[in-house]
Coordinates of C-alpha atoms in Angstrom, one line a residue:
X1 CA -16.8 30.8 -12.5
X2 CA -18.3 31.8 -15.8
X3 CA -18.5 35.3 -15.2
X4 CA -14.7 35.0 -14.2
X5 CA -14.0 33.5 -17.4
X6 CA -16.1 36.2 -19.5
X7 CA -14.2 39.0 -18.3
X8 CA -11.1 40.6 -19.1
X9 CA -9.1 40.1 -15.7
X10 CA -6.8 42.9 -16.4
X11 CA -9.5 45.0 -15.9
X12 CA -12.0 42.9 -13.2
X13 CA -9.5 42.4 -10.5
X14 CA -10.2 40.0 -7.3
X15 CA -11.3 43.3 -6.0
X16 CA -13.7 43.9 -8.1
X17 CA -15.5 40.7 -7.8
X18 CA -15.8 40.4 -3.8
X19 CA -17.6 44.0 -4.2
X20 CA -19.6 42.8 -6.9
X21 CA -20.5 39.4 -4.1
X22 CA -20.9 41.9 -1.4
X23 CA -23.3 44.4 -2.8
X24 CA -25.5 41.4 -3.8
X25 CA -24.7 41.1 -7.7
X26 CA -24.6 37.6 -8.1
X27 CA -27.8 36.5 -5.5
X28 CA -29.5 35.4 -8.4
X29 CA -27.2 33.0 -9.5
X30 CA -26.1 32.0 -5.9
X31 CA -27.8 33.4 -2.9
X32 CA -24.9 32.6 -0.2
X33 CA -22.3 35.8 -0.6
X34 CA -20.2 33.8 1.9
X35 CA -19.5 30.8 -0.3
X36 CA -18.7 33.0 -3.2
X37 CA -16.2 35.6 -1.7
X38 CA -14.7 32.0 -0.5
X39 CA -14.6 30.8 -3.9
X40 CA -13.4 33.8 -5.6
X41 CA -9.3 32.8 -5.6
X42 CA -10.9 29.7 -6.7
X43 CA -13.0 31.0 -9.8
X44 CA -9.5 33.6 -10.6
X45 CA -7.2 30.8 -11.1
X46 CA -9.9 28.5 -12.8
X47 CA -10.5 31.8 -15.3
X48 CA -6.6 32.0 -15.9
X49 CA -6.0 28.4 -16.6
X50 CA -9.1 28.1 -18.6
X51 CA -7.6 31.4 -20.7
X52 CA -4.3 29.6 -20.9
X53 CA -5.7 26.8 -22.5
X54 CA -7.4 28.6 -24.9
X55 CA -4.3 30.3 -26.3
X56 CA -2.8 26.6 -26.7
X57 CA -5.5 24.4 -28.0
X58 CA -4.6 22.9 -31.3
X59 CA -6.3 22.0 -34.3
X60 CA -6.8 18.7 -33.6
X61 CA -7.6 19.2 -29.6
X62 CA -11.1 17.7 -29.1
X63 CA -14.1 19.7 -28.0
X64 CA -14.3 18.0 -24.6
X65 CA -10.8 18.4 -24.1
X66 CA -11.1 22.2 -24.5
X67 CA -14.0 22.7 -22.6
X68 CA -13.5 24.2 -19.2
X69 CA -14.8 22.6 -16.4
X70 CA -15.8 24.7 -13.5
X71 CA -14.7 23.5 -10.1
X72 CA -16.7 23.7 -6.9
X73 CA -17.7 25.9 -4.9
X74 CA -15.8 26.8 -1.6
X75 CA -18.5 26.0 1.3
X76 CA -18.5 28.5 4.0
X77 CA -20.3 29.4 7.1
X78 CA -23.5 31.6 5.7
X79 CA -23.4 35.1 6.6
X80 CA -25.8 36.8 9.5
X81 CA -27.9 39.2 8.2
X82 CA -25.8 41.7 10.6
X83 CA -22.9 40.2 8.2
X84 CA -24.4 40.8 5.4
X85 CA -25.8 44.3 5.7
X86 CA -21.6 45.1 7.0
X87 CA -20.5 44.0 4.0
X88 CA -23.1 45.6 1.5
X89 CA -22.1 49.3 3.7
X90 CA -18.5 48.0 2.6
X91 CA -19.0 47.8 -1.2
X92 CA -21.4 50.4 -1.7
X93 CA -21.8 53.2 1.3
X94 CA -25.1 51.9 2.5
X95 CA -27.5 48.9 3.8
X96 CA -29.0 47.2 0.8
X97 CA -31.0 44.2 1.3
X98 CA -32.4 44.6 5.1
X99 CA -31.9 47.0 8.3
X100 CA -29.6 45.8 11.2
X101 CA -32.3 45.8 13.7
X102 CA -33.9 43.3 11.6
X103 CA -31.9 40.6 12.9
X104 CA -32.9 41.3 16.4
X105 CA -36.4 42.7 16.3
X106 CA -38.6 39.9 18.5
X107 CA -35.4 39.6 20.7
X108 CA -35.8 43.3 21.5
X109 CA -39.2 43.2 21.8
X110 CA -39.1 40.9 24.4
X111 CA -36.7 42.7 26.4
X112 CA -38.0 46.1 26.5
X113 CA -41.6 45.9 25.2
X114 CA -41.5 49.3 23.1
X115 CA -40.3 50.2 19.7
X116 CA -39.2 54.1 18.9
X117 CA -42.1 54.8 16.7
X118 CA -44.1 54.3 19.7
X119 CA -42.4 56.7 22.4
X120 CA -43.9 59.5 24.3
X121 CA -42.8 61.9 27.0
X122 CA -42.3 60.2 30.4
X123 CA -41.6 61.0 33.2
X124 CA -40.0 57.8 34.9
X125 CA -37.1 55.9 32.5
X126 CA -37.7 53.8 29.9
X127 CA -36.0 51.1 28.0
X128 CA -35.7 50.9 24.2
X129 CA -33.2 49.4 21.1
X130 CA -32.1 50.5 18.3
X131 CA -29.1 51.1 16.2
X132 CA -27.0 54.5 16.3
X133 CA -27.1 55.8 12.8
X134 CA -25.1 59.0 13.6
X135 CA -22.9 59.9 16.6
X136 CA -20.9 63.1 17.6
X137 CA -19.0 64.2 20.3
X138 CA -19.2 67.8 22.1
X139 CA -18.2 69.6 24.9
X140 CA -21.1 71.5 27.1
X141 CA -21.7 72.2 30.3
X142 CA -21.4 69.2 31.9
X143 CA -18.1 68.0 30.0
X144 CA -18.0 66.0 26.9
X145 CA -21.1 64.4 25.7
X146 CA -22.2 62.1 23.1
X147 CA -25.1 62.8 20.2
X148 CA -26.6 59.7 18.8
X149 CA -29.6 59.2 16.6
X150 CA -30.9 55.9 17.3
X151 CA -33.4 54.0 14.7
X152 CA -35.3 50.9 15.2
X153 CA -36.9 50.7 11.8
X154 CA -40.2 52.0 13.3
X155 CA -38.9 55.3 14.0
X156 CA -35.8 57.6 14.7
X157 CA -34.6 59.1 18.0
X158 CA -31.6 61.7 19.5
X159 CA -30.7 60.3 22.3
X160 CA -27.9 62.4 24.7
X161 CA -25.7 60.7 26.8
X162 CA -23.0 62.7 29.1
X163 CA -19.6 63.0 30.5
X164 CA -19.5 59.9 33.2
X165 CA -21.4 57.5 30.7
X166 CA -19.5 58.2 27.6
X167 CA -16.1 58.1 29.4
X168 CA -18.0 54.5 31.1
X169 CA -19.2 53.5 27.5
X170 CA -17.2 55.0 25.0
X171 CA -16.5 51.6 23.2
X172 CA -19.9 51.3 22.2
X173 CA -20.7 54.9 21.2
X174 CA -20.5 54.5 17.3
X175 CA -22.8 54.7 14.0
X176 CA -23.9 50.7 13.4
X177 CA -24.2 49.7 16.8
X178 CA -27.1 48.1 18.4
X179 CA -27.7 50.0 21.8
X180 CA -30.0 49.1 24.5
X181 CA -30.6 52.6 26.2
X182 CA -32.1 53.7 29.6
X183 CA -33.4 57.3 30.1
X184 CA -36.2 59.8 30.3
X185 CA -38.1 60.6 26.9
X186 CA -38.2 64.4 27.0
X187 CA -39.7 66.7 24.5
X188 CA -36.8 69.3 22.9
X189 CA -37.5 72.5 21.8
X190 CA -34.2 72.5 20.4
X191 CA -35.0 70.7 17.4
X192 CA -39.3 70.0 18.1
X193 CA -38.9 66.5 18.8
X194 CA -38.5 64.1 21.4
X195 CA -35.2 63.3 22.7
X196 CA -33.8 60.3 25.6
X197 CA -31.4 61.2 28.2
X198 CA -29.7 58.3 28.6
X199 CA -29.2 57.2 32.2
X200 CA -27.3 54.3 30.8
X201 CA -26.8 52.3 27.9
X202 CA -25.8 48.7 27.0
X203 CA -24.5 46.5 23.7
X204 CA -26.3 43.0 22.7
X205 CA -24.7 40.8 24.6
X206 CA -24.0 43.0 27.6
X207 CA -27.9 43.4 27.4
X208 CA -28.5 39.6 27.3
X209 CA -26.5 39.4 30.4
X210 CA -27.6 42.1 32.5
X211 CA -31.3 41.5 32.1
X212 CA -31.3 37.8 30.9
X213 CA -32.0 35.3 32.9
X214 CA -31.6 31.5 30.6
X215 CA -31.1 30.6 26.9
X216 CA -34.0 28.0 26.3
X217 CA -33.9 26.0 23.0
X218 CA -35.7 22.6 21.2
X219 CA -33.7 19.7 20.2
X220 CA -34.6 16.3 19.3
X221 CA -34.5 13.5 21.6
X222 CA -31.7 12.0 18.7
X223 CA -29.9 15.2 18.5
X224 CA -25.8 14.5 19.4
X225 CA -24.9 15.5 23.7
X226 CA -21.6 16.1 22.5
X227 CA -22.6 18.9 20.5
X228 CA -24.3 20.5 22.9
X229 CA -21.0 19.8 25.6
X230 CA -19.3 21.5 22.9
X231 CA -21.0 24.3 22.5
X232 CA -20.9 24.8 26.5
X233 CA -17.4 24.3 26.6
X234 CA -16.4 26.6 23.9
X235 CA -18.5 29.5 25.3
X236 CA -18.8 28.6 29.2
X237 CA -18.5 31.7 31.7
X238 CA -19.2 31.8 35.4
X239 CA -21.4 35.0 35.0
X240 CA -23.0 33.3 31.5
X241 CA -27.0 32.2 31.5
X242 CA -28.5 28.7 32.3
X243 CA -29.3 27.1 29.9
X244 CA -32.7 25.6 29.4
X245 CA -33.1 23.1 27.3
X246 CA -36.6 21.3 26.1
X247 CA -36.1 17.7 24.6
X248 CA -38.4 16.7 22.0
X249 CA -39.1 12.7 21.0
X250 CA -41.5 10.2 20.2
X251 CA -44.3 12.8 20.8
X252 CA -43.3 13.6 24.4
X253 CA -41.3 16.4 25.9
X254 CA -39.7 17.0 28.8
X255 CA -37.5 20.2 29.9
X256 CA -33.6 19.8 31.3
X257 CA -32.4 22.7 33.3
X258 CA -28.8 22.0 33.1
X259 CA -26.8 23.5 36.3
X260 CA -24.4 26.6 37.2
X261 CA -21.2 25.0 35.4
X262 CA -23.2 25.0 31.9
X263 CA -23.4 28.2 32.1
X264 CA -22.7 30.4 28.4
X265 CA -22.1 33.4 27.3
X266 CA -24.8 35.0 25.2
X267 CA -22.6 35.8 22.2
X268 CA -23.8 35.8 18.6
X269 CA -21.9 33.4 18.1
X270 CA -22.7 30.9 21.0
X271 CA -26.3 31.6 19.9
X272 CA -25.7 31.2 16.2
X273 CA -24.2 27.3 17.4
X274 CA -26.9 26.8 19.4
X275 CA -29.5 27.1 16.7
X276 CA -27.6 24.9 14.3
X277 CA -28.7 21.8 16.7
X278 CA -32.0 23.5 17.8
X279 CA -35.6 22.6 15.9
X280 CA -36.5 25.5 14.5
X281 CA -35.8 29.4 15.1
X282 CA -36.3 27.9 19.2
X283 CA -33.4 29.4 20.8
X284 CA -34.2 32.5 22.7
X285 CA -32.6 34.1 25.4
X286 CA -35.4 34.6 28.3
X287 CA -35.6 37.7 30.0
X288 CA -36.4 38.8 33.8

């Protein structure tokens, strides 16, 4: 709001200020970019008015009356780091403050036990994340395929998938997605390095629910049901994962598998609820 009110608005549009949020050039004042850019029509018309009165304060207006008195801030629902890093690429051409596999390291680790840094020829497939930084498209011998450098923050990888699987998964060929890839780790003279030939490939969530097999979490003993109802309601799906659920109170513990019609879909988001009422970073989605 005080910023707002320093600047000459004619110049420092609304624009201006959300890319100022999203790049990251207010954390020091507030840390949550999501409350901000839902404060900023807020902190504009607060800046105006406080300008307007200005301009008509008399000579004998009193100091308090003058003053400007910021309102509140908006609340909003805090950004993921996924979020944040979209918007930061938005504002200023690039990831900022954090990678995107960050957000989904452990999970990953879980599922495939490998990072990229880590990769070696094989002969049998292998199974590895990471994010596609480039992708291009090219006709060869065997029809179109798809070039994709994938990164896991440990390392960086081409990875080659052709006609019948980009036709299959053309939705999730593109630069910031996170992949989960199949295929042989060959070495390619091409460009002296190694290279996967992807057999086939999967996003997050399509991961979660081709290989998971339950969401576990923690919650208190006092935490509300009809939270958790709500949550399983909101997100339920026939083909979703159990979920697993370990109640905590007085000291003691005891686990609740909850049956087939609480099954959820393993969505950001329905993870992202589920950790609000969880103790902890508990919520995990269990792999086979």
């Amino acid at each position: 709001f005080d910023f707002c009110e320093r600047v000459d608005l004619n110049r420092v549009n609304k624009r201006v200020v959300e890319a100022l949020i999203r790049a990251g050039a207010f954390d020091s004042l507030h840390a949550d970019r999501a409350t901000l850019m839902a404060s900023v029509e807020r902190a504009m018309s607060h800046a105006q008015s406080a300008a307007a009165s200005a301009g008509q304060s008399g000579l004998f207006d009193s100091a308090d009356a003058a003053a400007s008195v910021a309102p509140q801030l908006t609340p909003a629902r805090t950004w993921t780091l996924r979020e944040q890093l979209a918007q930061e690429k938005t504002a200023i051409g690039f990831y900022l403050s954090g990678h995107l596999f960050d957000e989904v390291a452990a999970e990953m680790q879980r599922l495939t036990g490998r990072r990229i840094g880590t990769l070696q020829e094989a002969r049998e497939p292998v199974m590895v994340a990471g994010v596609v930084t480039a992708c291009r498209f090219q006709k060869g011998m065997r029809g179109l395929m798809a070039i994709l450098t994938l990164d896991d923050k440990s390392g960086a990888i081409e990875a080659v998938a052709y006609s019948e699987l980009v036709t299959e998964r053309r939705d999730l060929l593109k630069e910031d997605e996170l992949l989960v890839v199949r295929g042989k780790v060959q070495f390619d003279k091409f460009s002296n390095g190694l290279r996967i030939n992807i057999d086939d490939c999967w996003s997050l969530e399509g991961a979660r629910r081709r290989f998971g097999k339950a969401i576990s979490l923690r919650v208190n003993g006092t935490a509300p049901v009809d939270d958790v109802v709500q949550v399983i309601r909101r997100h339920h799906a026939t083909d979703g994962l159990p979920l697993v659920i370990d109640v905590e109170r007085n000291g003691a513990a005891s686990r609740v598998e909850l049956g087939e019609r609480a099954r959820v879909v393993p969505s950001d988001d329905a993870i992202r609820m589920l950790r609000a009422l969880a103790l902890g970073d508990s919520v995990q989605v269990l792999f086979q």
